[in-house]
Coordinates of C-alpha atoms in Angstrom, one line a residue:
Chain Z
M276 CA -1.8 -9.2 22.0
P277 CA 0.0 -12.5 20.7
S278 CA 2.3 -11.6 18.0
R279 CA 0.3 -13.5 15.8
T280 CA -3.5 -15.0 15.7
K281 CA -4.7 -17.6 13.9
A282 CA -6.2 -15.2 11.5
Q283 CA -3.1 -13.5 10.9
S284 CA -1.0 -16.5 10.3
E285 CA -3.8 -17.8 7.8
A286 CA -2.4 -15.1 5.5
I287 CA 1.3 -15.5 5.5
S288 CA 3.7 -18.2 5.0
R289 CA 4.8 -21.0 7.2
E290 CA 8.3 -19.2 7.1
A291 CA 7.0 -16.0 7.8
Q292 CA 5.1 -17.2 10.9
V293 CA 8.3 -19.0 12.0
F294 CA 10.4 -15.7 11.6
I295 CA 7.7 -13.4 13.3
D296 CA 7.8 -16.1 16.5
K297 CA 11.5 -14.8 16.9
I298 CA 11.1 -11.3 16.9
P299 CA 12.3 -10.4 20.4
R300 CA 9.6 -8.7 22.7
M301 CA 10.4 -5.4 24.1
P302 CA 8.6 -4.8 27.3
C303 CA 10.5 -1.5 28.1
P304 CA 11.6 0.3 25.0
N305 CA 12.4 3.8 27.3
I306 CA 14.6 1.9 29.3
L307 CA 16.1 -0.2 26.7
A308 CA 16.6 3.2 24.8
R309 CA 18.6 4.6 27.2
F310 CA 20.5 1.9 27.9
L311 CA 21.5 1.0 24.1
T312 CA 22.6 5.0 23.5
G313 CA 25.3 4.3 25.8
P314 CA 29.1 4.3 24.3
S315 CA 29.7 0.2 24.2
T316 CA 26.1 0.0 22.2
V317 CA 27.6 0.5 18.6
P318 CA 30.6 -2.0 18.4
K319 CA 27.9 -4.4 20.0
I320 CA 25.3 -3.9 17.5
R321 CA 28.0 -3.9 14.7
S322 CA 29.3 -7.4 16.0
R323 CA 26.0 -8.8 16.5
W324 CA 24.9 -7.4 12.9
A325 CA 27.9 -9.4 11.4
K326 CA 27.3 -12.3 13.3
M327 CA 24.0 -12.5 11.9
E328 CA 24.7 -11.3 8.4
D329 CA 27.8 -13.1 7.4
P330 CA 26.6 -16.3 7.0
I331 CA 23.3 -15.5 4.9
E332 CA 25.6 -13.2 2.9
E333 CA 27.9 -15.7 2.1
S334 CA 25.3 -18.1 0.9
V335 CA 23.8 -15.6 -1.4
I336 CA 27.0 -15.0 -2.8
A337 CA 27.9 -18.7 -3.1
T338 CA 24.1 -19.5 -4.6
Q339 CA 24.4 -16.4 -7.2
H340 CA 28.2 -16.9 -7.8
L341 CA 28.5 -13.6 -7.1
E342 CA 32.2 -11.6 -7.9
F343 CA 33.4 -8.9 -6.4
E344 CA 35.7 -5.6 -7.5
H345 CA 36.9 -2.8 -5.4
T346 CA 37.2 0.9 -6.5
V347 CA 37.5 4.5 -5.2
I348 CA 34.8 6.6 -6.4
A349 CA 35.1 10.5 -5.0
G350 CA 37.2 9.4 -2.4
V351 CA 34.7 6.7 -1.3
H352 CA 35.4 3.3 -1.2
I353 CA 32.7 1.1 -3.7
L354 CA 32.1 -2.6 -3.5
I355 CA 31.1 -3.7 -7.3
I356 CA 29.0 -6.8 -7.0
N357 CA 29.5 -8.5 -10.4
P358 CA 26.5 -11.3 -11.4
P359 CA 27.5 -14.2 -13.8
I360 CA 25.1 -13.1 -16.1
I361 CA 24.0 -9.3 -16.6
K362 CA 20.4 -9.1 -17.9
L363 CA 19.4 -8.4 -21.4
G364 CA 19.1 -4.9 -21.6
M365 CA 21.3 -4.2 -18.6
Q366 CA 24.6 -4.4 -20.2
S367 CA 25.4 -0.9 -20.2
K368 CA 23.7 -0.1 -16.8
V369 CA 24.5 0.1 -13.2
M370 CA 23.1 0.1 -10.2
L371 CA 23.9 2.5 -7.5
N372 CA 23.3 0.6 -4.1
I373 CA 22.7 2.6 -0.2
H374 CA 22.7 -0.1 2.2
G375 CA 20.8 0.2 5.4
G376 CA 21.6 -0.6 9.1
G377 CA 20.5 2.3 10.9
F378 CA 23.5 4.5 10.0
I379 CA 25.5 3.0 12.6
A380 CA 26.0 -0.8 11.3
A381 CA 26.1 -2.9 8.3
T382 CA 28.5 -2.7 5.2
A383 CA 28.4 -2.3 1.3
R384 CA 28.4 -6.2 1.1
D385 CA 24.5 -6.1 1.7
R386 CA 21.7 -8.6 1.3
S387 CA 19.6 -6.1 -0.8
A388 CA 22.4 -5.5 -3.1
L389 CA 23.8 -9.4 -3.6
L390 CA 20.0 -10.3 -4.2
M391 CA 19.7 -7.3 -7.1
A392 CA 23.2 -8.2 -8.5
G393 CA 22.5 -12.1 -8.7
E394 CA 18.6 -12.7 -8.8
Y395 CA 18.0 -9.6 -11.6
G396 CA 21.6 -9.8 -13.2
I397 CA 22.9 -6.2 -13.3
K398 CA 26.4 -4.7 -11.7
V399 CA 25.8 -3.0 -8.5
Y400 CA 27.8 -0.3 -7.2
S401 CA 27.7 -0.4 -3.5
V402 CA 28.5 2.4 -1.1
E403 CA 30.6 1.8 1.9
Y404 CA 29.6 5.3 3.1
T405 CA 31.4 6.3 6.9
L406 CA 29.2 4.9 9.7
S407 CA 28.0 6.6 12.4
P408 CA 29.2 7.6 14.9
E409 CA 32.4 8.4 13.4
A410 CA 30.3 10.4 10.7
R411 CA 27.5 12.1 11.4
Y412 CA 24.6 13.5 9.1
P413 CA 25.1 14.9 6.1
V414 CA 28.3 13.1 5.6
A415 CA 27.2 9.8 4.6
R416 CA 24.4 11.9 2.3
D417 CA 27.4 14.1 1.0
Q418 CA 29.4 11.0 0.3
C419 CA 26.8 9.6 -1.5
L420 CA 25.9 12.2 -3.7
A421 CA 29.7 12.5 -4.8
V422 CA 29.6 9.2 -6.1
Y423 CA 26.1 9.6 -7.7
K424 CA 27.7 12.9 -9.5
E425 CA 30.8 10.8 -10.7
L426 CA 28.9 7.9 -11.9
T427 CA 26.1 9.7 -13.4
A428 CA 29.3 11.5 -15.4
S429 CA 30.7 8.3 -16.4
F430 CA 27.7 6.2 -17.4
G431 CA 25.0 8.7 -18.1
A432 CA 22.2 9.6 -15.7
E433 CA 20.3 7.2 -18.0
N434 CA 22.1 4.6 -17.6
V435 CA 22.3 4.7 -13.2
F436 CA 19.7 2.8 -11.3
G437 CA 19.4 3.6 -7.8
M438 CA 18.7 0.9 -5.0
C439 CA 18.6 1.6 -1.0
T440 CA 17.3 -0.1 2.0
S441 CA 15.7 1.5 5.4
A442 CA 18.1 4.2 6.7
G443 CA 20.0 3.7 3.1
G444 CA 16.5 5.4 1.9
Q445 CA 17.2 8.4 3.9
I446 CA 20.4 9.0 2.5
M447 CA 19.4 8.2 -1.1
L448 CA 16.4 10.6 -0.6
S449 CA 17.9 13.4 0.4
L450 CA 21.1 13.1 -2.0
L451 CA 18.2 13.4 -4.8
A452 CA 16.5 16.1 -3.4
L453 CA 19.7 18.3 -3.4
A454 CA 20.4 17.0 -6.7
Q455 CA 17.5 18.3 -7.9
R456 CA 18.2 21.4 -6.2
Q457 CA 21.9 21.5 -7.9
K458 CA 19.9 20.9 -11.2
L459 CA 21.9 17.3 -11.8
P460 CA 20.5 14.9 -14.0
M461 CA 18.3 12.1 -12.3
M462 CA 19.0 8.4 -12.5
A463 CA 17.1 6.3 -14.6
G464 CA 14.8 4.6 -11.6
L465 CA 14.9 4.2 -8.1
V466 CA 14.0 1.0 -5.9
L467 CA 13.4 2.1 -2.1
Y468 CA 12.9 -1.0 0.4
T469 CA 11.1 0.2 3.3
P470 CA 12.7 3.8 3.3
A471 CA 13.7 5.6 6.0
A472 CA 11.9 8.9 4.7
D473 CA 10.6 10.2 8.0
L474 CA 13.2 10.5 10.6
S475 CA 10.7 12.8 12.8
A476 CA 8.4 9.0 13.0
S477 CA 4.9 11.1 12.4
G478 CA 2.3 9.0 11.3
D479 CA 0.4 6.2 12.3
S480 CA 2.8 3.2 11.9
P481 CA 5.2 4.1 14.4
I482 CA 2.3 4.1 16.9
T483 CA 0.7 1.3 15.9
N484 CA 3.3 -1.0 14.9
A485 CA 5.7 -0.2 17.9
G486 CA 6.1 -3.7 19.4
R487 CA 5.1 -5.8 16.4
D488 CA 8.0 -5.2 14.1
V489 CA 11.5 -6.2 14.0
M490 CA 12.5 -2.9 15.5
H491 CA 10.9 -0.6 17.7
P492 CA 10.4 2.8 17.0
T493 CA 11.5 4.4 20.1
I494 CA 15.0 2.8 20.4
V495 CA 15.8 3.4 16.8
A496 CA 15.0 6.9 17.2
A497 CA 16.9 7.0 20.2
I498 CA 20.1 5.5 18.6
A499 CA 19.8 7.7 15.5
K500 CA 19.6 10.5 17.7
K501 CA 22.3 9.9 19.6
N502 CA 25.0 8.8 16.6
Y503 CA 23.5 10.2 13.5
I504 CA 21.2 13.2 13.5
G505 CA 22.3 15.0 16.5
K506 CA 21.2 18.4 16.9
H507 CA 19.8 18.6 13.4
D508 CA 16.1 19.0 13.2
T509 CA 14.2 15.8 12.4
K510 CA 11.5 17.8 10.5
N511 CA 14.3 19.6 8.2
P512 CA 13.5 18.4 4.4
L513 CA 16.9 17.0 4.2
V514 CA 17.3 15.1 7.2
S515 CA 13.6 13.6 6.7
P516 CA 13.2 13.8 2.6
L517 CA 9.4 13.3 3.5
F518 CA 9.4 16.9 4.0
A519 CA 11.5 17.8 0.7
D520 CA 10.3 20.1 -2.1
F521 CA 10.9 17.3 -4.8
E522 CA 10.6 18.3 -8.5
A523 CA 9.2 17.3 -11.5
G524 CA 11.3 14.5 -13.4
F525 CA 11.8 12.6 -10.1
P526 CA 13.1 9.0 -11.4
P527 CA 10.2 6.2 -11.7
S528 CA 9.9 4.5 -8.2
V529 CA 8.9 1.8 -6.5
I530 CA 8.6 1.3 -2.8
T531 CA 8.1 -1.6 -0.5
T532 CA 6.7 -2.4 2.7
G533 CA 4.5 -4.2 5.2
T534 CA 1.6 -3.7 7.6
R535 CA 3.9 -4.6 10.5
D536 CA 6.9 -2.0 9.5
V537 CA 7.5 0.9 11.6
L538 CA 8.1 2.4 8.6
L539 CA 5.0 1.6 6.6
S540 CA 3.4 5.4 7.0
G541 CA 6.5 7.0 6.0
S542 CA 6.8 4.8 3.3
L543 CA 3.5 5.3 2.2
R544 CA 3.3 9.0 2.3
L545 CA 6.4 8.8 0.4
S546 CA 4.5 7.4 -2.5
W547 CA 1.9 10.2 -2.7
K548 CA 4.2 12.7 -2.6
L549 CA 6.4 11.1 -5.2
R550 CA 3.0 10.6 -7.2
D551 CA 3.2 14.4 -7.8
V552 CA 6.8 14.6 -9.3
S553 CA 7.3 11.6 -11.1
S554 CA 6.0 9.5 -14.3
R555 CA 5.6 6.4 -12.3
V556 CA 5.2 5.2 -8.6
E557 CA 4.6 1.8 -7.7
L558 CA 3.5 0.7 -4.3
L559 CA 4.2 -2.7 -2.8
V560 CA 2.4 -3.6 0.7
A561 CA 3.0 -7.2 1.8
D562 CA 0.4 -8.0 4.6
G563 CA 1.6 -8.9 7.8
M564 CA 5.2 -8.6 6.9
W565 CA 7.9 -6.5 8.7
H566 CA 10.7 -3.9 8.3
A567 CA 13.1 -5.2 5.5
Y568 CA 11.3 -8.6 5.3
H569 CA 11.9 -8.3 1.2
W570 CA 15.5 -9.4 1.9
E571 CA 14.8 -12.8 3.0
P572 CA 16.5 -15.2 0.7
E573 CA 14.0 -18.1 0.8
M574 CA 10.9 -16.6 1.9
P575 CA 7.8 -16.7 -0.3
E576 CA 6.4 -13.1 0.5
A577 CA 9.8 -12.0 0.2
I578 CA 10.8 -13.6 -3.3
R579 CA 7.3 -12.4 -4.7
T580 CA 8.1 -8.8 -3.6
R581 CA 11.5 -9.0 -5.2
K582 CA 9.9 -10.5 -8.2
E583 CA 7.6 -7.3 -8.8
V584 CA 10.7 -4.8 -8.0
Y585 CA 12.6 -6.9 -10.9
R586 CA 9.4 -6.7 -13.0
F587 CA 9.6 -2.8 -12.4
L588 CA 13.1 -2.5 -13.4
D589 CA 12.4 -4.3 -16.8
S590 CA 9.7 -1.9 -18.0
L591 CA 11.9 0.9 -17.6
I592 CA 14.6 -0.9 -19.8
Chain T
M95 CA -4.4 4.0 23.1
P96 CA -6.1 7.3 22.2
S97 CA -7.6 7.5 18.6
R98 CA -4.7 9.8 17.7
T99 CA -1.7 10.7 19.1
K100 CA 0.4 13.9 18.3
A101 CA 2.5 12.1 15.9
Q102 CA -0.2 10.5 14.1
S103 CA -2.1 13.8 13.9
E104 CA 0.7 15.7 12.2
A105 CA 0.3 13.1 8.8
I106 CA -3.1 13.9 8.4
S107 CA -5.4 17.0 7.6
R108 CA -7.5 18.8 10.2
E109 CA -10.8 17.2 8.6
A110 CA -9.1 13.8 8.9
Q111 CA -8.5 14.5 12.9
V112 CA -12.0 16.0 13.4
F113 CA -13.5 12.6 11.9
I114 CA -11.4 10.4 13.8
D115 CA -12.2 12.1 16.9
K116 CA -16.0 11.3 16.2
I117 CA -15.3 7.6 15.5
P118 CA -17.6 5.9 18.2
R119 CA -15.6 3.8 20.4
M120 CA -17.2 0.2 20.9
P121 CA -15.7 -1.5 23.9
C122 CA -17.7 -4.5 24.1
P123 CA -18.1 -5.8 20.5
N124 CA -18.9 -9.3 20.8
I125 CA -21.9 -8.2 23.2
L126 CA -22.8 -5.4 20.4
A127 CA -22.4 -8.1 17.6
R128 CA -24.9 -10.2 19.6
F129 CA -27.2 -7.0 20.0
L130 CA -27.4 -6.0 16.4
T131 CA -28.3 -9.5 14.5
G132 CA -31.5 -9.1 16.5
P133 CA -34.6 -8.7 14.1
S134 CA -34.8 -4.8 14.3
T135 CA -31.5 -4.2 13.1
V136 CA -31.3 -3.6 9.5
P137 CA -34.4 -1.3 9.5
K138 CA -32.5 0.8 12.3
I139 CA -29.0 0.4 10.3
R140 CA -31.1 1.2 7.1
S141 CA -32.7 4.4 8.5
R142 CA -29.6 5.6 10.2
W143 CA -27.9 5.4 7.0
A144 CA -30.3 7.2 5.1
K145 CA -30.3 10.0 7.6
M146 CA -26.5 10.1 7.0
E147 CA -26.2 10.0 3.8
D148 CA -29.0 11.9 2.3
P149 CA -28.0 15.1 2.9
I150 CA -24.3 14.4 1.8
E151 CA -25.7 13.1 -1.4
E152 CA -28.1 15.9 -2.2
S153 CA -25.2 18.1 -1.6
V154 CA -23.0 16.4 -4.1
I155 CA -25.9 16.1 -6.8
A156 CA -26.6 20.0 -6.2
T157 CA -22.9 20.5 -6.5
Q158 CA -22.1 18.5 -9.4
H159 CA -25.2 19.4 -11.4
L160 CA -26.2 15.5 -11.5
E161 CA -29.3 14.1 -13.3
F162 CA -30.9 10.8 -13.2
E163 CA -32.7 8.2 -15.2
H164 CA -34.1 5.4 -14.5
T165 CA -34.0 2.3 -16.1
V166 CA -34.1 -1.9 -15.9
I167 CA -31.8 -4.0 -17.2
A168 CA -31.8 -7.7 -16.7
G169 CA -34.7 -7.3 -14.9
V170 CA -32.9 -5.0 -12.1
H171 CA -33.5 -1.5 -11.3
I172 CA -30.6 0.8 -12.3
L173 CA -29.9 4.2 -11.6
I174 CA -28.2 6.0 -14.2
I175 CA -26.1 9.3 -13.3
N176 CA -25.5 11.8 -15.9
P177 CA -23.0 14.4 -15.3
P178 CA -23.5 17.7 -17.0
I179 CA -20.4 17.2 -19.0
I180 CA -18.6 13.8 -20.2
K181 CA -14.9 13.9 -19.9
L182 CA -13.2 13.6 -23.7
G183 CA -12.7 10.2 -24.4
M184 CA -15.8 8.9 -22.1
Q185 CA -18.3 9.7 -24.4
S186 CA -19.1 5.9 -25.5
K187 CA -18.3 4.7 -22.4
V188 CA -20.2 3.8 -19.0
M189 CA -19.6 2.9 -15.6
L190 CA -20.8 -0.3 -13.8
N191 CA -21.3 1.0 -9.9
I192 CA -22.0 -1.7 -7.4
H193 CA -22.1 0.1 -4.1
G194 CA -21.4 -0.9 -0.5
G195 CA -23.1 -0.7 2.8
G196 CA -22.7 -4.1 4.4
F197 CA -25.1 -6.0 2.1
I198 CA -27.9 -4.7 4.3
A199 CA -27.9 -1.3 3.5
A200 CA -27.7 1.8 1.2
T201 CA -28.9 2.6 -2.2
A202 CA -27.7 2.8 -5.7
R203 CA -27.5 6.7 -5.2
D204 CA -24.3 6.1 -4.1
R205 CA -21.7 8.7 -3.0
S206 CA -18.8 7.1 -4.7
A207 CA -21.0 6.9 -8.0
L208 CA -22.4 10.3 -7.7
L209 CA -18.2 11.7 -7.1
M210 CA -17.1 9.6 -10.1
A211 CA -20.1 10.8 -12.3
G212 CA -19.7 14.6 -11.6
E213 CA -16.0 14.8 -10.7
Y214 CA -14.7 12.6 -13.3
G215 CA -17.4 13.2 -16.2
I216 CA -18.5 9.5 -16.6
K217 CA -22.2 7.9 -17.3
V218 CA -22.5 5.8 -14.6
Y219 CA -24.8 2.7 -14.1
S220 CA -25.7 2.2 -10.6
V221 CA -27.1 -1.4 -9.6
E222 CA -30.2 -1.4 -7.5
Y223 CA -29.4 -5.1 -6.4
T224 CA -31.5 -6.7 -3.6
L225 CA -30.3 -5.9 0.0
S226 CA -29.9 -8.7 2.8
P227 CA -31.6 -10.2 4.2
E228 CA -34.3 -9.9 1.7
A229 CA -32.1 -11.8 -0.5
R230 CA -29.0 -13.5 0.5
Y231 CA -25.7 -14.5 -1.1
P232 CA -25.6 -15.1 -4.4
V233 CA -28.6 -12.9 -5.2
A234 CA -27.4 -9.7 -5.5
R235 CA -24.0 -11.0 -7.4
D236 CA -26.1 -12.8 -9.9
Q237 CA -28.0 -9.9 -10.3
C238 CA -25.3 -7.7 -11.0
L239 CA -23.7 -10.5 -13.2
A240 CA -26.9 -10.4 -15.4
V241 CA -26.7 -6.7 -15.6
Y242 CA -22.9 -7.0 -16.7
K243 CA -23.9 -9.4 -19.2
E244 CA -26.4 -6.9 -20.8
L245 CA -24.2 -3.8 -20.3
T246 CA -21.1 -5.3 -22.2
A247 CA -23.2 -7.1 -25.1
S248 CA -24.9 -3.5 -25.7
F249 CA -21.8 -0.9 -25.4
G250 CA -19.2 -3.5 -25.9
A251 CA -16.8 -4.6 -22.8
E252 CA -14.2 -2.3 -24.1
N253 CA -16.4 0.4 -23.3
V254 CA -17.7 -0.6 -19.9
F255 CA -15.7 0.4 -16.6
G256 CA -16.2 -1.0 -13.4
M257 CA -16.4 0.5 -9.7
C258 CA -17.4 -0.9 -6.3
T259 CA -16.9 0.0 -2.4
S260 CA -16.4 -2.2 0.1
A261 CA -19.6 -5.0 0.2
G262 CA -20.1 -3.9 -3.5
G263 CA -16.2 -5.3 -4.2
Q264 CA -17.3 -8.3 -2.9
I265 CA -19.8 -8.9 -5.3
M266 CA -18.0 -7.5 -8.6
L267 CA -15.1 -9.7 -7.5
S268 CA -17.3 -12.7 -7.1
L269 CA -19.3 -11.6 -10.6
L270 CA -15.8 -11.2 -12.4
A271 CA -14.6 -14.8 -11.2
L272 CA -17.3 -16.3 -12.3
A273 CA -17.4 -14.1 -15.9
Q274 CA -13.9 -15.4 -16.5
R275 CA -14.8 -19.2 -15.6
Q276 CA -18.0 -18.2 -18.2
K277 CA -15.3 -17.1 -20.6
L278 CA -17.5 -13.8 -20.9
P279 CA -15.5 -10.7 -22.3
M280 CA -13.7 -8.5 -19.2
M281 CA -14.5 -5.0 -18.9
A282 CA -12.0 -2.2 -19.5
G283 CA -10.7 -1.1 -16.5
L284 CA -11.8 -1.5 -12.8
V285 CA -12.1 0.6 -9.4
L286 CA -12.1 -1.2 -6.0
Y287 CA -12.3 1.4 -3.2
T288 CA -11.6 -0.3 -0.2
P289 CA -12.8 -4.1 -1.3
A290 CA -14.7 -6.6 0.7
A291 CA -12.4 -9.2 -1.1
D292 CA -12.1 -11.4 2.1
L293 CA -15.4 -12.1 4.2
S294 CA -13.3 -14.7 6.4
A295 CA -11.4 -11.6 8.1
S296 CA -7.8 -13.2 7.5
G297 CA -4.9 -11.0 7.8
D298 CA -3.7 -8.5 9.7
S299 CA -5.8 -5.6 9.7
P300 CA -9.0 -7.6 11.2
I301 CA -6.9 -7.7 14.3
T302 CA -4.8 -4.4 14.2
N303 CA -7.5 -2.3 13.3
A304 CA -10.5 -3.6 15.4
G305 CA -11.3 -0.4 17.3
R306 CA -9.5 2.1 15.2
D307 CA -11.7 2.1 12.1
V308 CA -15.4 3.4 11.5
M309 CA -16.4 -0.3 11.7
H310 CA -15.6 -3.0 14.0
P311 CA -14.8 -6.2 12.6
T312 CA -16.4 -8.7 14.7
I313 CA -19.6 -6.5 14.5
V314 CA -19.6 -6.0 10.4
A315 CA -18.7 -10.1 10.2
A316 CA -21.9 -10.9 12.6
I317 CA -24.1 -8.9 10.8
A318 CA -23.1 -10.1 7.3
K319 CA -23.0 -13.9 8.5
K320 CA -26.6 -13.4 9.9
N321 CA -27.9 -11.6 6.9
Y322 CA -26.1 -12.4 3.8
I323 CA -23.8 -15.0 4.0
G324 CA -25.7 -17.5 6.0
K325 CA -24.5 -21.0 5.8
H326 CA -22.1 -20.3 3.1
D327 CA -17.9 -20.9 3.7
T328 CA -16.5 -17.7 3.8
K329 CA -13.3 -19.4 2.3
N330 CA -15.1 -20.5 -0.6
P331 CA -13.8 -18.4 -3.4
L332 CA -16.9 -16.9 -4.5
V333 CA -18.1 -15.7 -1.2
S334 CA -14.3 -14.6 -0.6
P335 CA -13.1 -13.7 -4.0
L336 CA -9.5 -13.1 -2.3
F337 CA -9.5 -17.1 -2.9
A338 CA -10.5 -17.0 -6.4
D339 CA -8.8 -18.2 -9.1
F340 CA -8.8 -15.4 -11.3
E341 CA -7.2 -16.0 -15.1
A342 CA -5.3 -13.5 -17.1
G343 CA -7.0 -11.1 -19.0
F344 CA -8.2 -9.5 -15.6
P345 CA -9.2 -5.7 -15.9
P346 CA -6.9 -3.3 -15.2
S347 CA -7.4 -2.2 -11.4
V348 CA -6.7 0.4 -8.9
I349 CA -7.2 -0.5 -5.1
T350 CA -7.7 2.2 -2.5
T351 CA -7.2 1.6 1.3
G352 CA -6.1 3.2 4.3
T353 CA -4.0 1.9 7.3
R354 CA -6.7 2.1 9.8
D355 CA -9.1 0.1 7.5
V356 CA -10.1 -3.1 8.6
L357 CA -10.1 -4.1 5.2
L358 CA -6.4 -2.8 4.5
S359 CA -5.1 -6.7 4.5
G360 CA -7.6 -8.0 2.4
S361 CA -7.4 -5.2 -0.2
L362 CA -3.2 -5.8 0.2
R363 CA -3.5 -9.1 -0.6
L364 CA -5.9 -8.6 -3.7
S365 CA -3.5 -6.2 -4.8
W366 CA -0.6 -9.4 -4.9
K367 CA -3.3 -11.8 -6.5
L368 CA -4.4 -9.6 -9.4
R369 CA -0.9 -8.6 -10.0
D370 CA -0.3 -12.3 -11.4
V371 CA -3.6 -12.0 -13.8
S372 CA -3.6 -8.3 -14.8
S373 CA -1.6 -6.1 -16.9
R374 CA -1.8 -3.2 -14.3
V375 CA -2.7 -2.7 -10.7
E376 CA -2.4 0.4 -9.0
L377 CA -2.5 0.4 -5.3
L378 CA -3.4 3.7 -3.1
V379 CA -2.8 3.4 0.3
A380 CA -3.4 6.7 2.8
D381 CA -1.7 6.7 5.9
G382 CA -3.9 6.8 9.1
M383 CA -7.4 6.8 6.8
W384 CA -10.3 4.5 7.4
H385 CA -12.6 2.4 5.8
A386 CA -14.4 4.3 2.9
Y387 CA -12.5 7.6 3.7
H388 CA -12.1 7.9 -0.3
W389 CA -15.8 9.4 -0.4
E390 CA -15.7 12.2 2.2
P391 CA -16.4 15.2 -0.3
E392 CA -14.1 18.1 1.0
M393 CA -11.4 16.2 3.0
P394 CA -7.4 16.5 1.4
E395 CA -6.9 12.7 1.8
A396 CA -10.3 11.6 -0.2
I397 CA -9.9 14.5 -2.7
R398 CA -6.0 13.1 -3.4
T399 CA -7.2 9.9 -3.7
R400 CA -10.2 10.3 -6.1
K401 CA -7.7 12.3 -8.3
E402 CA -5.5 9.9 -8.7
V403 CA -8.2 7.0 -9.2
Y404 CA -9.5 9.4 -12.1
R405 CA -5.7 9.6 -13.3
F406 CA -5.8 5.8 -13.5
L407 CA -9.0 5.9 -15.7
D408 CA -7.3 8.8 -17.9
S409 CA -4.5 6.3 -18.7
L410 CA -7.0 3.5 -20.1
I411 CA -8.7 6.1 -22.6

């Protein structure tokens, strides 16, 4: 199947078409997966990530006139991202960000967080959790939970919002499942950009979108197992919080995904699950869009998605 | 690709697994499409439809204790479906139903409408519009628009809700686009079960779900063109209302679809479009579910979907 037919191209922007054409083909994912779980892979992925992300991040920082502070909360380094103007009604609020990157790569200077701070106008506390394999599950989750406890104690839970992307979604959802068990107060609202809710890769999209997305499910699963999950059962409700027993009072949430996203199914199933425990669940699914398409700074589909996410946050003030 | 792998099966109910196993394979859709646009096809499809639907409809009618009245509005036959108990707050309201069936089959005694009347508890006015090829586009749309005018004049637009399924979605959305142009008052809320918003079949799912759904896009498109659309351009905004310029004040809407649905992409793109003109757009996407899965009386995924649709209607009272 070509990466896009005429009928598929008609439904997406020119920018999205160009992006899709650059998605590398992965003809032998099983062999690649074995290769990419070798000892030298993680440093290579990290340096490739930085090379790809650094210029984009720097461009967003410049365009949005963002400034940084550094602090330590509960022993964990936090990057505070300050926009030049805080949105009316958000002056006393903060956004807790847990970045993506497959548990093994990326930093707190995360595109999703930079765009949120600048475009929306909110102070973002972005957690520099310890990556894998240096720390494995549940270290990052426990670090973020400790930060959550301190942030909600300082600002009041009603003034704390949460956001997360991809792997950060697993950490955030696991954290909230645990926070509910511990009877901690819930945050005021939650943005789930294509969350990795199901590390067991069940459902439709890990099959149907294999080879159509920017990441291949076989390869991602192998890397996550080797470096992050280890011997933990992927059906464990704190490893794959799609299977967690969330309780009533879960924060109002917005979930974004696309039809090419390998995490589509997990995100959709999460939306049904959260409907049972949350007063509000907004679902945004973009046709023809891939994993984490939302963070392309200039792509129309991404801009539209972030606009709806910001509108969702507006409705919570 | 098998119809369902283990990972896909894990995410859906046993009932859904059984259903998927019965979806007929269509190895040569182009040849089948040519065959199914022959002169004897429509009567055959209609009798097959009736044979399949009659016992299910009769079972829903019995279970829900539904009673019927017949009336004529604007020269069009209307089946009024009366539940034994009207839901509190819905006594003065009516639901206008436009059934599906690919423009060529099915009747006003439509499963979606029967379930709505019985399970939710609202009086449903189901339009017996003239099927194709006896009448072609835009006859059914104009019949339904005439009914809409009379219903809103009688009951007040604030007391009229709308619902539609599949092909009925094309008729309903085209009707509303035209009603907005004519400055007619808008209905109070709209249920779009897997709407056929885009008869040009653009987007991701007509490609990716070909062979995975209960209907094959090539065959459906050929039948619709032959019997309903004719020489009309499928990019015409009243033929494919996905391309219509809807105006602000569009009714609050809920849209349902599934990841196997060939109409997934059209439904998703409609959700984005309506977000710009409606105060509320609820999107329900069920993992692994096919076109019109929502109307299976006893399937858990369908029950859950209808429950959320009814909750949406509750929120509009």
